Coordinates of C-alpha atoms in Angstrom, one line a residue:
M1 CA -21.3 51.7 -68.7
P2 CA -18.6 49.3 -70.8
S3 CA -16.8 46.4 -68.6
V4 CA -13.2 46.5 -68.0
L5 CA -11.5 43.7 -68.9
Q6 CA -8.6 42.5 -67.5
E7 CA -5.5 41.2 -68.9
P8 CA -4.3 37.6 -67.6
R9 CA -1.5 36.9 -65.4
P10 CA 1.4 35.5 -67.1
R11 CA 1.9 32.0 -66.0
S12 CA 5.1 30.9 -64.1
T13 CA 7.8 28.8 -67.6
H14 CA 8.7 27.0 -64.6
A15 CA 6.8 24.4 -63.2
T16 CA 4.9 24.9 -59.3
T17 CA 5.4 22.5 -56.9
Y18 CA 2.5 22.4 -54.0
A19 CA 2.5 20.0 -50.5
T20 CA 1.0 17.2 -50.7
R21 CA -2.0 16.4 -47.4
H22 CA -1.4 14.3 -45.8
S23 CA -3.0 12.2 -42.4
L24 CA -2.1 11.1 -39.6
P25 CA -4.3 8.5 -37.1
A26 CA -4.9 10.3 -33.7
V27 CA -6.8 10.6 -30.7
W28 CA -6.9 12.9 -28.3
M29 CA -7.2 12.6 -24.9
R30 CA -7.1 15.1 -21.3
A31 CA -5.0 13.2 -19.6
G32 CA -4.1 15.3 -15.6
T33 CA -4.1 18.7 -16.1
S34 CA -2.4 18.3 -19.5
K35 CA -3.7 17.4 -23.7
G36 CA -2.1 15.6 -26.0
L37 CA -1.6 13.9 -29.0
Y38 CA -1.4 9.2 -28.5
I39 CA -0.7 8.1 -31.7
H40 CA 0.1 4.2 -32.4
R41 CA 3.8 3.6 -32.8
Q42 CA 3.4 2.0 -36.6
H43 CA 1.4 5.1 -38.0
L44 CA 4.9 6.4 -38.1
P45 CA 8.5 6.1 -40.2
L46 CA 10.7 3.8 -38.4
D47 CA 12.9 6.2 -38.0
Q48 CA 12.2 8.3 -35.1
A49 CA 14.3 11.4 -36.4
E50 CA 11.8 11.3 -39.3
W51 CA 9.0 11.9 -36.5
T52 CA 10.1 15.9 -36.8
P53 CA 8.6 17.2 -39.7
I54 CA 5.2 15.1 -39.2
L55 CA 4.4 16.1 -35.5
L56 CA 5.3 20.0 -36.4
R57 CA 2.8 20.0 -38.3
A58 CA 0.2 17.9 -36.2
I59 CA 0.8 20.2 -34.0
G60 CA 0.8 23.6 -35.5
S61 CA 4.5 24.7 -34.5
Q62 CA 6.1 24.4 -37.8
D63 CA 6.4 28.1 -38.7
S64 CA 7.1 29.1 -35.1
D65 CA 3.8 29.9 -35.0
P66 CA 2.9 31.3 -31.3
R67 CA -0.6 30.1 -31.9
Q68 CA -0.6 27.3 -33.2
L69 CA -3.0 28.3 -35.7
N70 CA -2.6 25.0 -38.8
G71 CA -2.1 22.5 -36.0
I72 CA -3.8 21.2 -33.2
G73 CA -2.0 22.5 -30.4
G74 CA -3.9 24.7 -27.9
A75 CA -0.6 27.5 -27.6
T76 CA 0.0 26.6 -24.1
S77 CA 3.0 24.0 -23.2
T78 CA 0.7 21.9 -21.6
T79 CA -1.8 21.7 -24.6
S80 CA 0.7 20.5 -27.1
K81 CA 2.1 17.1 -25.9
I82 CA 2.2 14.8 -28.1
A83 CA 2.4 10.5 -26.7
V84 CA 3.6 7.4 -28.9
V85 CA 2.5 4.1 -27.4
S86 CA 2.6 0.3 -28.9
M87 CA 2.7 -2.8 -27.8
S88 CA 6.1 -4.3 -26.2
K89 CA 8.4 -7.2 -26.7
R90 CA 10.2 -6.6 -23.2
A91 CA 9.7 -9.0 -20.4
G92 CA 7.5 -7.7 -17.8
I93 CA 6.1 -4.9 -19.9
D94 CA 2.7 -4.3 -21.9
V95 CA 3.3 -0.9 -24.2
E96 CA 6.1 1.2 -24.4
Y97 CA 5.5 4.7 -24.8
T98 CA 8.0 8.0 -25.7
F99 CA 7.1 11.3 -25.2
V100 CA 7.0 14.2 -27.3
Q101 CA 7.0 17.5 -26.0
C102 CA 6.0 20.6 -28.9
A103 CA 7.6 23.9 -28.4
V104 CA 5.1 26.7 -28.6
G105 CA 6.1 29.1 -30.8
V106 CA 9.8 27.7 -31.7
A107 CA 9.7 24.4 -34.2
K108 CA 11.4 22.3 -31.9
L109 CA 10.5 18.9 -30.1
D110 CA 11.9 18.2 -27.2
F111 CA 12.4 14.2 -26.4
T112 CA 14.1 14.9 -23.5
G113 CA 12.7 13.1 -19.9
N114 CA 8.9 12.2 -19.7
C115 CA 4.7 13.5 -18.6
G116 CA 4.0 12.5 -15.9
N117 CA 0.1 13.9 -16.8
I118 CA 0.2 12.7 -20.7
A119 CA 1.5 8.7 -19.6
S120 CA -1.8 8.9 -16.8
G121 CA -3.2 8.7 -20.4
V122 CA -1.4 6.2 -21.9
A123 CA -2.9 2.7 -20.0
P124 CA -6.7 3.8 -21.0
F125 CA -5.2 4.7 -24.2
A126 CA -3.9 1.6 -24.8
V127 CA -6.8 -0.3 -23.2
D128 CA -9.8 0.7 -25.4
E129 CA -6.9 1.3 -28.4
G130 CA -6.8 -3.1 -28.0
L131 CA -3.1 -3.5 -27.1
V132 CA -4.0 -4.7 -24.0
A133 CA -6.7 -7.2 -23.1
V134 CA -9.0 -7.5 -20.8
K135 CA -11.0 -10.8 -19.4
P136 CA -14.6 -10.4 -19.7
G137 CA -15.8 -9.2 -16.6
Q138 CA -12.6 -8.0 -15.3
R139 CA -13.6 -4.5 -13.9
E140 CA -9.7 -2.9 -12.9
V141 CA -6.3 -3.1 -15.1
S142 CA -3.0 -2.8 -14.1
V143 CA -1.3 -2.2 -17.5
R144 CA 3.1 -2.2 -17.3
I145 CA 4.7 0.6 -19.3
F146 CA 7.8 1.3 -20.6
N147 CA 8.5 4.7 -21.0
T148 CA 11.6 5.1 -23.8
N149 CA 12.7 8.6 -22.9
T150 CA 14.1 7.9 -19.3
S151 CA 13.9 3.7 -19.7
S152 CA 12.1 3.5 -16.2
T153 CA 9.3 1.4 -15.5
L154 CA 5.1 3.2 -14.5
I155 CA 2.5 0.5 -13.5
S156 CA -0.9 2.1 -14.3
T157 CA -4.1 1.3 -12.8
I158 CA -7.1 2.2 -14.2
S159 CA -11.4 1.3 -14.0
V160 CA -12.9 -0.8 -17.3
D161 CA -16.0 -0.6 -18.1
P162 CA -18.2 -4.3 -18.5
S163 CA -17.5 -3.4 -22.2
G164 CA -14.2 -3.9 -21.3
H165 CA -13.3 0.0 -22.2
F166 CA -11.7 2.6 -19.4
L167 CA -14.2 4.2 -17.1
E168 CA -13.7 7.7 -17.6
D169 CA -16.8 8.9 -15.0
G170 CA -16.0 8.2 -11.6
D171 CA -16.1 10.7 -8.2
Y172 CA -11.8 10.9 -7.8
R173 CA -10.4 15.1 -8.2
I174 CA -7.8 16.7 -9.4
P175 CA -6.3 20.2 -8.5
G176 CA -7.0 21.9 -11.6
V177 CA -9.4 20.0 -13.9
M178 CA -13.2 21.1 -12.9
S179 CA -15.0 17.7 -13.9
P180 CA -14.6 15.1 -11.9
G181 CA -13.5 11.5 -13.4
S182 CA -12.5 8.0 -12.7
A183 CA -9.0 7.8 -10.7
V184 CA -5.9 6.5 -13.2
Q185 CA -3.5 5.5 -10.0
M186 CA -0.1 5.9 -11.5
A187 CA 3.4 3.9 -10.3
F188 CA 6.4 5.3 -11.1
T189 CA 8.6 2.1 -9.8
K190 CA 12.8 3.1 -9.2
P191 CA 12.0 6.8 -9.8
A192 CA 15.4 7.6 -9.2
G193 CA 18.8 8.3 -11.7
S194 CA 15.9 8.7 -14.8
M195 CA 18.4 10.4 -17.2
T196 CA 21.4 10.9 -15.2
G197 CA 21.8 7.7 -13.0
A198 CA 22.2 8.5 -9.3
L199 CA 18.6 10.4 -7.1
L200 CA 21.4 13.0 -6.4
P201 CA 23.4 13.8 -9.3
S202 CA 25.5 17.1 -8.0
K203 CA 26.9 14.1 -4.9
S204 CA 25.0 16.7 -2.2
P205 CA 21.9 17.1 -1.0
T206 CA 22.1 20.8 -1.3
N207 CA 24.0 23.2 -3.8
I208 CA 25.3 26.7 -4.5
L209 CA 24.2 28.7 -7.9
Q210 CA 26.3 31.9 -8.2
V211 CA 23.7 33.7 -10.5
P212 CA 24.0 37.1 -11.7
S213 CA 20.7 39.1 -11.8
K214 CA 20.6 42.2 -14.8
G215 CA 21.4 45.2 -13.8
R216 CA 23.2 44.6 -10.7
D217 CA 27.2 43.8 -9.6
A218 CA 27.1 41.0 -7.8
S219 CA 26.4 37.8 -8.4
I220 CA 23.2 36.5 -5.7
P221 CA 23.7 33.0 -4.3
I222 CA 20.9 30.6 -4.9
L223 CA 20.2 27.3 -2.7
V224 CA 19.0 24.3 -4.4
S225 CA 18.7 21.2 -4.7
A226 CA 19.5 18.6 -8.1
V227 CA 17.2 15.9 -7.9
D228 CA 16.9 13.2 -10.7
A229 CA 13.5 11.1 -9.7
A230 CA 10.7 10.4 -13.2
N231 CA 12.0 13.4 -14.3
P232 CA 15.2 16.1 -13.3
F233 CA 14.6 18.7 -11.4
I234 CA 16.0 22.1 -9.7
F235 CA 13.9 22.4 -6.9
V236 CA 15.2 26.1 -5.1
D237 CA 14.6 27.2 -2.2
S238 CA 12.7 30.9 -1.9
S239 CA 14.4 32.0 1.0
S240 CA 17.4 32.2 -1.3
M241 CA 16.7 33.9 -3.6
P242 CA 16.5 38.1 -4.1
D243 CA 14.1 40.5 -2.6
W244 CA 12.7 41.9 -5.9
Y245 CA 11.8 38.5 -7.2
H246 CA 9.9 38.1 -4.1
Q247 CA 8.2 41.8 -4.7
A248 CA 8.2 41.0 -8.9
G249 CA 6.2 38.0 -8.6
S250 CA 7.0 34.5 -11.1
L251 CA 5.3 36.0 -14.1
S252 CA 8.0 39.1 -14.5
Q253 CA 9.9 38.9 -17.4
E254 CA 12.5 39.5 -15.6
S255 CA 11.7 36.9 -12.5
L256 CA 11.0 34.1 -15.2
S257 CA 15.1 35.8 -17.4
F258 CA 16.6 34.8 -13.9
I259 CA 14.9 31.4 -13.3
E260 CA 15.8 30.6 -16.6
A261 CA 19.5 30.8 -15.7
I262 CA 19.3 29.7 -12.1
R263 CA 18.2 26.5 -14.9
R264 CA 20.8 26.7 -17.3
R265 CA 23.8 26.7 -13.8
G266 CA 21.6 23.7 -12.5
A267 CA 21.7 21.9 -15.9
V268 CA 25.0 21.4 -15.7
L269 CA 25.6 20.9 -12.8
M270 CA 23.3 17.3 -12.8
G271 CA 26.1 16.9 -16.1
L272 CA 23.1 17.0 -18.3
A273 CA 24.4 20.5 -20.6
R274 CA 28.1 20.4 -21.0
D275 CA 27.9 24.5 -20.8
K276 CA 25.6 27.7 -20.3
E277 CA 25.0 27.5 -23.4
Q278 CA 24.5 24.4 -24.3
A279 CA 21.9 24.3 -21.3
S280 CA 19.7 26.8 -23.2
L281 CA 19.4 24.8 -26.2
T282 CA 16.9 21.9 -23.5
R283 CA 15.1 24.0 -22.0
G284 CA 12.5 21.6 -20.5
T285 CA 15.6 19.4 -19.0
P286 CA 16.2 19.3 -16.5
K287 CA 13.1 21.8 -15.3
I288 CA 12.6 23.7 -12.0
A289 CA 10.9 25.0 -9.2
V290 CA 10.6 27.3 -5.5
L291 CA 9.3 25.8 -2.9
S292 CA 8.4 27.6 0.3
P293 CA 7.0 26.3 3.3
S294 CA 3.0 26.6 2.7
G295 CA 2.5 28.1 6.6
A296 CA -0.8 25.7 6.4
K297 CA -1.0 23.1 9.3
D298 CA -1.0 20.2 7.7
G299 CA 2.2 20.6 6.7
R300 CA 2.4 21.1 2.8
T301 CA 5.3 22.1 0.6
E302 CA 4.1 25.4 -1.5
V303 CA 6.0 24.9 -5.0
T304 CA 6.2 27.6 -8.3
S305 CA 6.9 24.9 -11.2
F306 CA 8.2 26.4 -14.0
S307 CA 7.6 24.9 -18.0
M308 CA 9.1 25.8 -21.1
G309 CA 10.3 29.5 -19.7
K310 CA 6.7 30.2 -18.6
V311 CA 5.0 29.6 -15.2
H312 CA 3.0 25.8 -14.6
S313 CA 0.1 26.4 -14.4
S314 CA -0.2 23.6 -11.6
L315 CA 2.3 20.6 -11.0
Q316 CA 3.8 18.2 -13.5
L317 CA 3.5 15.2 -12.7
T318 CA 6.4 13.9 -12.8
G319 CA 7.3 17.4 -10.8
A320 CA 5.8 15.0 -7.6
V321 CA 6.9 12.6 -7.9
C322 CA 10.6 14.2 -8.0
L323 CA 9.9 16.1 -5.1
A324 CA 7.9 14.0 -3.1
S325 CA 11.2 11.9 -3.7
A326 CA 13.7 14.6 -2.9
A327 CA 11.3 15.5 0.6
C328 CA 11.7 11.3 2.1
T329 CA 15.6 12.3 1.3
E330 CA 17.5 13.7 3.7
G331 CA 19.0 17.1 3.9
T332 CA 17.7 18.8 0.4
V333 CA 15.6 21.5 0.2
A334 CA 12.3 19.9 0.3
H335 CA 13.1 17.6 3.3
R336 CA 14.8 21.0 5.1
I337 CA 11.0 22.4 4.3
R338 CA 9.1 19.3 5.1
Q339 CA 10.2 18.6 8.7
K340 CA 8.6 22.0 9.3
G341 CA 5.2 21.1 8.8
A342 CA 3.7 19.5 11.9
A343 CA 1.5 17.2 10.2
H344 CA 5.8 15.5 9.5
D345 CA 5.1 12.4 12.3
K346 CA 1.2 11.8 11.1
L347 CA 1.9 11.3 7.5
T348 CA 4.3 8.2 8.1
R349 CA 2.9 4.3 8.3
R350 CA 4.8 1.3 7.7
D351 CA 3.9 -1.9 5.8
S352 CA 4.9 -4.3 7.5
P353 CA 4.9 -7.6 6.2
H354 CA 7.1 -5.7 3.4
D355 CA 9.6 -3.6 6.1
I356 CA 8.4 -0.2 3.5
T357 CA 7.9 2.5 5.1
I358 CA 5.4 4.8 3.4
Q359 CA 5.3 8.3 3.7
T360 CA 2.1 10.3 1.8
V361 CA 4.7 14.2 1.1
P362 CA 1.3 16.9 1.2
L363 CA 1.7 19.5 -2.0
R364 CA 0.2 23.0 -2.9
H365 CA 0.5 24.3 -5.9
A366 CA -1.1 26.7 -7.9
G367 CA -3.9 24.3 -9.1
G368 CA -4.5 22.5 -5.6
D369 CA -3.6 20.7 -3.2
M370 CA -2.2 16.6 -4.0
D371 CA -0.7 14.4 -1.9
V372 CA 2.6 11.6 -2.8
D373 CA 2.8 8.2 -1.5
V374 CA 6.8 7.5 -1.2
R375 CA 7.0 3.3 0.1
L376 CA 10.6 3.7 0.9
A377 CA 12.8 0.2 1.7
S378 CA 14.5 0.3 5.2
N379 CA 17.4 0.9 3.1
G380 CA 15.7 4.8 2.7
T381 CA 15.6 3.2 -1.0
I382 CA 12.8 5.1 -2.8
E383 CA 10.9 1.7 -4.1
D384 CA 8.2 3.5 -5.8
V385 CA 6.5 6.5 -5.8
T386 CA 2.1 6.9 -6.3
V387 CA -0.1 9.8 -7.3
F388 CA -3.6 9.7 -9.0
R389 CA -5.2 11.3 -12.1
T390 CA -7.9 11.3 -14.6
A391 CA -8.4 10.8 -18.3
R392 CA -10.7 11.0 -20.8
R393 CA -10.5 11.1 -24.3
L394 CA -12.2 13.8 -26.4
F395 CA -11.3 12.8 -30.4
E396 CA -10.2 10.6 -32.1
G397 CA -9.8 10.2 -36.3
K398 CA -7.2 12.0 -38.9
V399 CA -4.9 15.0 -38.4
Y400 CA -3.9 16.5 -41.5
Y401 CA -1.2 18.1 -42.4
L402 CA 0.4 19.2 -45.7
M403 CA 4.2 18.4 -46.5

């Protein structure tokens, strides 16, 4: 049978321009219950405005692909995070870090707010990368970290091995992570007013938000507390939510839309947005969570948190800091719920040499239980909030992207 000859395709008369492959040195880490890229500040352009196309391509959201197939993101908000780290010239600060949240299914980065889970990987990264010196024989290092998003300081204390690297192995467990690890202590110093300048931006411990419900004539009054500590949060009293919300569950699309409607009104209440339309453009700030008593004898507060329009698999670390701060603030939704817990008085102790009261706030979220320590001055000012995480370095190398 004679062969069939194919006519060659005509060449274009115009020159074709191809994208060039670039590489970005980076480390991929699991920090707390999140995963993210850790990048040296020096490997990115000086102008932060030029980071966006690079980081979107590295994570895989440049094409608004919800699966992020052309990047290393994990198709969830908790696995699409970035930490940009550098040595600091600020007095009393070891390293600075900028947190970047990459949207999933949308070509957008969010530079507002901080992520406590990703922050818990900064000290291990800084030590292993030589940004923080470890003295011979030293077994524990405290790293002072300045978060550029919120202009706040964190003190992270980690264990190091005989070679001066972060000691990953240990027996400390956190809810949401199956394997134990070495405890990473995170102290958020003076966390109040991270973005708004005040712990209670509305100047009231509680507010009523009138929120319209789809297919229903009247708006529904929702009891909330607008609190800004480590990150701004809207805490919703579960008992004020409509019956259909409790029946449908937090995962239903109607419920998620209703939560977003509350969040947008909360953003305006906190002064973080001019109106609801502007609030819709930044879904990561403020964050939102629904609170209720757990009913347990240990007096835990049950929290359902949301992230970028979806139910969070556990609780943001900054959410735990903010919620614990709210629970220690008279009159807030969190404080009222905590007061109903039988274990409240047993979880308060004094640090008499410094005239400091230490209150342990027990929380329960989808991933499990966690306790948060809040140090309060005699005038009620929140001195610091301490939580514990674990972290692991997963791989290091170069992320490739086309641009």
